[in-house]
Amino acid sequence: MRVYTDCAMTEAPTQVNDETIPAWDESELGGLHQNDDKAAKVQAMFNAIARSYDLNNRVHSMWRDVAWRKLAVKKAIVNDGDRVLDVACGTGDLTQAFATGSRAESVVGVDFTEGMLEIAEHKRSKLMKALRGRVSYQQGDAMDLQFEDASFDVVSIAFGIRNVQEPAKAVGEFFRVLKPGGRLVILEFDTPRNPLVRRFNGFYCGTVMPRTATWIARDRSGAYKYLPRSVSSFMSQDDMVGCIEGAGFGQIGVRGLSLGICACYTGIKAE
Ligand SMILES: C[S@@+](CC[C@H](N)C(=O)[O-])C[C@H]1O[C@@H](n2cnc3c(N)ncnc32)[C@H](O)[C@@H]1O
C-alpha cells in the first residue's frame, strides 16, 4: 500500500505514459461491467486521463460537479472531530470538499490509480497548512479496504462505485469500516427519467462529450467512450438502493440532482 506524505509530491505530476494501455474497444463496451479485466482497464484509463480529469469534469458538467460534491458533504452530516473516508477519491475533489466544508478531524482519500492520487497529492500540497494536515491519501482497493472495522464516521464515494469491479463487495466494505451510526454517501451519474432530458443528455454524453473530452485529454484509452456506456449500463436506482440495503444500511435516501443526471444516495449503519 502506498501512503502519500507531505514531501511526496510538490511538483505537478507529468502525464502518465499511455502506450501500453489496454483500450476499451467497441465490442467490449457492451458488457463492460462484466468484463473480467474491468479493474485493470479502469485503472489504466484513469492513469491516462488523470492530468486533464478535473478540467474535463468542470467543463462537461458546466461546474455542476462542484455543487454535487458540496451537497454530498452536507448530506454526510459531519460532526466535529469525525473521521471521513473518501473511497475512489481520484484527484481528491470530494476529499478536499470534506476538509474545507466540514469540521472533520481527518479525511482519508483512497484510490487504486496512482496517476489520480499524484494529482490529489499535488493539490493537497497547495492547501493551507491547517487543512493540509487533515487530508491524507493512500493507494488501495475499494473492495478490500485496509482499515479496521468501525474506524470511520463517514464513508463517501463519488462517481466511483460504477467503476468498481464488484460494487456490492465495495459497499460491504463501506459498511464494515463505518462505526455504528456512521453515514454513507454515494454520488453517481444516473439516467434521467424525463424523456426529453434523457434524450438531450444521451446526445450530449454519447456524442458531444466523448469527442470534446477526448480532445482535451488527448486520450487514446477510450475513456470518454467508456463513460456514457458505463452510466447507461450500470445498475438502476432501485438496484443501487437494494445493494446499499443488502450491505446492511438503513434509512436509505436517494435525491436526484440536476434533472436526474446525477443521484445522491445516503444510508446509515444502525447503532
Ligand atoms: C470517475 S473517478 C471519481 C474520482 C472522484 N471521486 C471525483 O469525485 O472526481 C473514479 C475513480 O474510481 C477509482 N476506482 C475505480 N475502481 C476502484 C477500486 N476498486 N478501488 C479504488 N479506486 C477505484 C478510479 O481509479 C478513479 O480515480
CSV table of C-alpha atoms and ligand atoms in Angstrom, one decimal:
chain,number,residue,atom,x,y,z
A,1,MET,CA,0.0,0.0,0.0
A,2,ARG,CA,1.4,3.4,-0.9
A,3,VAL,CA,0.8,6.2,1.5
A,4,TYR,CA,1.3,9.7,0.3
A,5,THR,CA,3.2,12.0,2.7
A,6,ASP,CA,3.8,15.7,2.9
A,7,CYS,CA,7.0,15.6,0.9
A,8,ALA,CA,5.8,13.1,-1.7
A,9,MET,CA,4.5,15.4,-4.3
A,10,THR,CA,5.1,19.1,-4.6
A,11,GLU,CA,5.8,19.4,-8.4
A,12,ALA,CA,2.9,19.0,-10.8
A,13,PRO,CA,3.0,15.3,-11.9
A,14,THR,CA,3.8,14.6,-15.5
A,15,GLN,CA,1.4,12.8,-17.9
A,16,VAL,CA,1.4,9.0,-17.4
A,17,ASN,CA,2.7,7.2,-20.5
A,18,ASP,CA,-0.3,5.6,-22.1
A,19,GLU,CA,1.5,3.5,-24.8
A,20,THR,CA,0.6,0.2,-23.2
A,21,ILE,CA,-3.0,1.0,-22.2
A,22,PRO,CA,-5.5,-1.8,-23.0
A,23,ALA,CA,-8.1,0.5,-24.6
A,24,TRP,CA,-11.7,-0.3,-24.5
A,25,ASP,CA,-12.7,-1.5,-27.9
A,26,GLU,CA,-16.3,-1.1,-29.2
A,27,SER,CA,-17.1,-4.8,-28.7
A,28,GLU,CA,-16.1,-4.7,-25.0
A,29,LEU,CA,-18.1,-1.6,-24.2
A,30,GLY,CA,-21.4,-3.6,-24.5
A,31,GLY,CA,-20.7,-5.8,-21.4
A,32,LEU,CA,-18.1,-3.6,-19.7
A,33,HIS,CA,-19.4,-4.2,-16.1
A,34,GLN,CA,-19.0,-7.9,-16.6
A,35,ASN,CA,-15.5,-7.7,-18.2
A,36,ASP,CA,-13.0,-9.7,-16.1
A,37,ASP,CA,-10.4,-7.1,-16.8
A,38,LYS,CA,-12.6,-4.1,-15.8
A,39,ALA,CA,-10.4,-3.1,-12.9
A,40,ALA,CA,-7.2,-3.1,-14.9
A,41,LYS,CA,-8.8,-1.2,-17.8
A,42,VAL,CA,-10.4,1.3,-15.4
A,43,GLN,CA,-7.0,1.9,-13.7
A,44,ALA,CA,-5.2,2.3,-17.0
A,45,MET,CA,-7.8,4.6,-18.3
A,46,PHE,CA,-7.7,6.9,-15.2
A,47,ASN,CA,-3.9,6.9,-15.3
A,48,ALA,CA,-4.2,8.1,-18.9
A,49,ILE,CA,-6.6,10.9,-18.3
A,50,ALA,CA,-5.6,12.0,-14.8
A,51,ARG,CA,-4.0,15.3,-15.7
A,52,SER,CA,-7.0,16.7,-17.5
A,53,TYR,CA,-9.6,14.9,-15.3
A,54,ASP,CA,-10.6,18.0,-13.3
A,55,LEU,CA,-10.7,20.3,-16.3
A,56,ASN,CA,-12.9,17.8,-18.2
A,57,ASN,CA,-15.2,17.4,-15.2
A,58,ARG,CA,-15.7,21.2,-14.8
A,59,VAL,CA,-16.2,21.9,-18.5
A,60,HIS,CA,-18.5,19.0,-19.2
A,61,SER,CA,-20.7,19.3,-16.1
A,62,MET,CA,-20.7,23.1,-16.5
A,63,TRP,CA,-19.3,23.3,-13.0
A,64,ARG,CA,-22.3,21.3,-11.5
A,65,ASP,CA,-19.9,18.7,-10.2
A,66,VAL,CA,-18.6,21.2,-7.6
A,67,ALA,CA,-22.2,21.7,-6.3
A,68,TRP,CA,-22.9,17.9,-6.3
A,69,ARG,CA,-19.8,17.3,-4.1
A,70,LYS,CA,-20.8,20.2,-1.8
A,71,LEU,CA,-24.2,18.6,-1.4
A,72,ALA,CA,-22.6,15.2,-0.6
A,73,VAL,CA,-20.6,16.8,2.2
A,74,LYS,CA,-23.9,18.4,3.5
A,75,LYS,CA,-25.7,15.0,3.3
A,76,ALA,CA,-23.0,13.3,5.3
A,77,ILE,CA,-23.8,15.4,8.4
A,78,VAL,CA,-20.2,15.5,9.5
A,79,ASN,CA,-19.8,16.3,13.2
A,80,ASP,CA,-16.8,18.0,14.9
A,81,GLY,CA,-13.9,15.6,15.1
A,82,ASP,CA,-15.4,13.0,12.8
A,83,ARG,CA,-13.2,10.7,10.7
A,84,VAL,CA,-14.1,10.6,7.0
A,85,LEU,CA,-13.1,8.1,4.3
A,86,ASP,CA,-13.5,9.1,0.7
A,87,VAL,CA,-13.2,6.0,-1.5
A,88,ALA,CA,-12.2,6.1,-5.2
A,89,CYS,CA,-11.1,9.7,-4.3
A,90,GLY,CA,-9.4,10.2,-7.7
A,91,THR,CA,-7.9,13.7,-7.8
A,92,GLY,CA,-9.3,14.4,-4.4
A,93,ASP,CA,-12.1,16.9,-5.1
A,94,LEU,CA,-14.5,15.4,-2.7
A,95,THR,CA,-11.8,14.6,-0.2
A,96,GLN,CA,-10.9,18.3,-0.1
A,97,ALA,CA,-14.5,19.4,-0.1
A,98,PHE,CA,-14.9,17.4,3.2
A,99,ALA,CA,-11.8,19.1,4.6
A,100,THR,CA,-12.9,22.6,3.6
A,101,GLY,CA,-16.7,22.2,4.1
A,102,SER,CA,-16.8,20.4,7.5
A,103,ARG,CA,-15.0,20.2,10.9
A,104,ALA,CA,-13.9,16.6,10.3
A,105,GLU,CA,-10.7,15.7,12.2
A,106,SER,CA,-9.3,13.8,9.3
A,107,VAL,CA,-10.3,12.9,5.8
A,108,VAL,CA,-8.6,10.0,4.1
A,109,GLY,CA,-8.8,9.5,0.3
A,110,VAL,CA,-8.2,6.1,-1.1
A,111,ASP,CA,-7.9,5.2,-4.8
A,112,PHE,CA,-6.2,2.4,-6.7
A,113,THR,CA,-4.9,4.6,-9.6
A,114,GLU,CA,-1.5,6.1,-8.9
A,115,GLY,CA,-1.8,8.9,-11.6
A,116,MET,CA,-5.0,10.2,-9.9
A,117,LEU,CA,-3.5,10.1,-6.5
A,118,GLU,CA,-0.5,12.0,-7.7
A,119,ILE,CA,-2.7,14.9,-8.8
A,120,ALA,CA,-4.7,14.7,-5.5
A,121,GLU,CA,-1.4,14.9,-3.5
A,122,HIS,CA,-0.2,17.8,-5.6
A,123,LYS,CA,-3.5,19.6,-4.9
A,124,ARG,CA,-3.1,18.8,-1.2
A,125,SER,CA,0.3,20.3,-1.2
A,126,LYS,CA,-1.2,23.6,-2.2
A,127,LEU,CA,-3.7,23.7,0.6
A,128,MET,CA,-3.3,25.9,3.7
A,129,LYS,CA,-1.3,24.1,6.3
A,130,ALA,CA,-4.2,23.6,8.7
A,131,LEU,CA,-6.3,22.0,6.0
A,132,ARG,CA,-3.4,20.0,4.6
A,133,GLY,CA,-2.8,18.3,7.9
A,134,ARG,CA,-6.3,16.9,7.9
A,135,VAL,CA,-6.1,15.4,4.5
A,136,SER,CA,-4.2,12.2,3.5
A,137,TYR,CA,-4.1,9.8,0.6
A,138,GLN,CA,-3.5,6.1,0.3
A,139,GLN,CA,-3.4,3.7,-2.6
A,140,GLY,CA,-5.9,1.0,-2.1
A,141,ASP,CA,-8.8,-1.1,-3.4
A,142,ALA,CA,-12.4,-0.2,-2.6
A,143,MET,CA,-13.2,-3.9,-2.4
A,144,ASP,CA,-10.5,-4.6,0.1
A,145,LEU,CA,-10.1,-1.6,2.4
A,146,GLN,CA,-7.0,-1.7,4.6
A,147,PHE,CA,-8.8,-0.3,7.7
A,148,GLU,CA,-10.1,-1.8,10.8
A,149,ASP,CA,-13.8,-2.4,11.4
A,150,ALA,CA,-15.8,0.5,12.7
A,151,SER,CA,-13.0,3.1,12.2
A,152,PHE,CA,-14.8,5.9,10.3
A,153,ASP,CA,-17.8,8.1,11.0
A,154,VAL,CA,-18.5,8.8,7.3
A,155,VAL,CA,-17.7,6.9,4.1
A,156,SER,CA,-18.2,8.6,0.7
A,157,ILE,CA,-17.7,7.6,-2.9
A,158,ALA,CA,-18.3,10.0,-5.8
A,159,PHE,CA,-18.5,8.7,-9.4
A,160,GLY,CA,-16.5,5.7,-8.3
A,161,ILE,CA,-19.0,2.9,-7.5
A,162,ARG,CA,-19.8,2.4,-11.2
A,163,ASN,CA,-16.1,1.9,-11.9
A,164,VAL,CA,-15.6,-0.8,-9.3
A,165,GLN,CA,-15.5,-4.4,-10.5
A,166,GLU,CA,-17.9,-5.7,-7.8
A,167,PRO,CA,-19.9,-2.8,-6.4
A,168,ALA,CA,-21.7,-4.9,-3.8
A,169,LYS,CA,-18.4,-6.1,-2.4
A,170,ALA,CA,-17.2,-2.5,-2.0
A,171,VAL,CA,-20.5,-1.4,-0.3
A,172,GLY,CA,-20.0,-4.3,2.1
A,173,GLU,CA,-16.5,-2.9,2.9
A,174,PHE,CA,-18.0,0.6,3.4
A,175,PHE,CA,-20.4,-1.0,6.0
A,176,ARG,CA,-17.6,-2.8,7.7
A,177,VAL,CA,-15.3,0.2,8.2
A,178,LEU,CA,-18.1,2.5,9.4
A,179,LYS,CA,-18.8,2.9,13.1
A,180,PRO,CA,-22.4,2.2,14.3
A,181,GLY,CA,-24.3,5.3,13.5
A,182,GLY,CA,-21.9,6.1,10.6
A,183,ARG,CA,-23.1,7.6,7.4
A,184,LEU,CA,-22.6,6.5,3.8
A,185,VAL,CA,-22.9,9.0,0.9
A,186,ILE,CA,-22.7,7.9,-2.7
A,187,LEU,CA,-22.8,10.2,-5.7
A,188,GLU,CA,-23.3,8.6,-9.1
A,189,PHE,CA,-24.5,9.5,-12.6
A,190,ASP,CA,-28.0,8.4,-13.4
A,191,THR,CA,-30.3,8.1,-16.4
A,192,PRO,CA,-32.8,10.9,-16.2
A,193,ARG,CA,-36.5,9.8,-16.1
A,194,ASN,CA,-37.9,12.7,-18.1
A,195,PRO,CA,-37.8,11.5,-21.8
A,196,LEU,CA,-36.7,14.9,-23.2
A,197,VAL,CA,-33.9,15.4,-20.6
A,198,ARG,CA,-32.9,11.8,-21.2
A,199,ARG,CA,-32.7,12.3,-25.0
A,200,PHE,CA,-30.7,15.5,-24.7
A,201,ASN,CA,-28.4,14.0,-22.1
A,202,GLY,CA,-27.9,10.9,-24.2
A,203,PHE,CA,-26.9,13.0,-27.2
A,204,TYR,CA,-24.6,15.3,-25.1
A,205,CYS,CA,-22.9,12.4,-23.2
A,206,GLY,CA,-22.9,9.9,-26.1
A,207,THR,CA,-21.9,12.2,-29.0
A,208,VAL,CA,-20.6,15.6,-27.9
A,209,MET,CA,-18.7,14.9,-24.7
A,210,PRO,CA,-16.7,11.8,-25.9
A,211,ARG,CA,-15.3,14.0,-28.8
A,212,THR,CA,-14.5,17.2,-26.8
A,213,ALA,CA,-13.3,15.4,-23.7
A,214,THR,CA,-11.1,13.1,-25.7
A,215,TRP,CA,-9.6,16.1,-27.4
A,216,ILE,CA,-9.0,18.0,-24.2
A,217,ALA,CA,-7.4,14.9,-22.6
A,218,ARG,CA,-5.5,13.9,-25.8
A,219,ASP,CA,-6.7,10.5,-24.8
A,220,ARG,CA,-6.1,7.2,-26.6
A,221,SER,CA,-7.5,4.9,-23.8
A,222,GLY,CA,-11.2,5.2,-24.9
A,223,ALA,CA,-12.0,6.7,-21.5
A,224,TYR,CA,-14.7,9.1,-22.8
A,225,LYS,CA,-16.4,6.4,-24.8
A,226,TYR,CA,-16.5,4.2,-21.7
A,227,LEU,CA,-18.1,6.9,-19.6
A,228,PRO,CA,-21.6,7.2,-21.2
A,229,ARG,CA,-21.7,3.4,-21.7
A,230,SER,CA,-20.7,2.7,-18.1
A,231,VAL,CA,-23.6,5.0,-17.0
A,232,SER,CA,-26.3,3.7,-19.3
A,233,SER,CA,-25.4,0.0,-18.5
A,234,PHE,CA,-24.9,0.5,-14.7
A,235,MET,CA,-27.5,-0.6,-12.2
A,236,SER,CA,-30.8,1.3,-11.8
A,237,GLN,CA,-31.6,3.5,-8.8
A,238,ASP,CA,-33.7,0.7,-7.3
A,239,ASP,CA,-30.9,-1.8,-7.7
A,240,MET,CA,-28.4,0.6,-6.1
A,241,VAL,CA,-30.8,1.0,-3.2
A,242,GLY,CA,-31.0,-2.8,-3.0
A,243,CYS,CA,-27.3,-3.0,-3.0
A,244,ILE,CA,-26.9,-0.5,-0.1
A,245,GLU,CA,-29.7,-2.2,1.8
A,246,GLY,CA,-28.1,-5.6,1.1
A,247,ALA,CA,-24.9,-4.5,2.8
A,248,GLY,CA,-26.9,-3.7,6.0
A,249,PHE,CA,-27.6,0.0,5.8
A,250,GLY,CA,-30.8,1.5,6.9
A,251,GLN,CA,-32.6,4.9,6.5
A,252,ILE,CA,-31.6,4.9,2.8
A,253,GLY,CA,-32.4,8.1,0.9
A,254,VAL,CA,-32.0,9.0,-2.8
A,255,ARG,CA,-32.0,12.5,-4.2
A,256,GLY,CA,-31.9,13.2,-7.9
A,257,LEU,CA,-29.7,16.1,-8.9
A,258,SER,CA,-29.6,18.4,-12.0
A,259,LEU,CA,-32.7,17.0,-13.6
A,260,GLY,CA,-31.8,13.4,-12.7
A,261,ILE,CA,-28.4,13.2,-14.4
A,262,CYS,CA,-26.8,12.6,-11.0
A,263,ALA,CA,-28.1,10.9,-7.9
A,264,CYS,CA,-27.0,11.2,-4.2
A,265,TYR,CA,-27.6,8.0,-2.1
A,266,THR,CA,-27.4,8.1,1.7
A,267,GLY,CA,-27.5,5.3,4.2
A,268,ILE,CA,-26.9,4.8,7.9
A,269,LYS,CA,-25.3,1.9,9.8
A,270,ALA,CA,-27.6,1.3,12.7
A,271,GLU,CA,-26.3,1.9,16.2
B,1,LIG,C1,-14.7,9.0,-12.0
B,1,LIG,S1,-13.3,8.9,-10.9
B,1,LIG,C2,-14.0,9.7,-9.5
B,1,LIG,C3,-13.0,10.5,-8.7
B,1,LIG,C4,-13.5,11.4,-7.6
B,1,LIG,N1,-14.2,10.6,-6.6
B,1,LIG,C5,-14.4,12.5,-8.1
B,1,LIG,O1,-15.4,12.8,-7.5
B,1,LIG,O2,-14.0,13.1,-9.1
B,1,LIG,C6,-13.4,7.2,-10.4
B,1,LIG,C7,-12.2,6.8,-9.6
B,1,LIG,O3,-12.5,5.5,-9.1
B,1,LIG,C8,-11.3,4.8,-8.9
B,1,LIG,N2,-11.6,3.4,-8.7
B,1,LIG,C9,-12.2,2.6,-9.6
B,1,LIG,N3,-12.3,1.3,-9.0
B,1,LIG,C10,-11.6,1.4,-7.9
B,1,LIG,C11,-11.3,0.4,-6.8
B,1,LIG,N4,-11.7,-0.9,-6.9
B,1,LIG,N5,-10.6,0.8,-5.8
B,1,LIG,C12,-10.2,2.1,-5.7
B,1,LIG,N6,-10.4,3.1,-6.6
B,1,LIG,C13,-11.1,2.7,-7.7
B,1,LIG,C14,-10.5,5.2,-10.2
B,1,LIG,O4,-9.2,5.0,-10.0
B,1,LIG,C15,-10.9,6.7,-10.3
B,1,LIG,O5,-10.0,7.5,-9.7
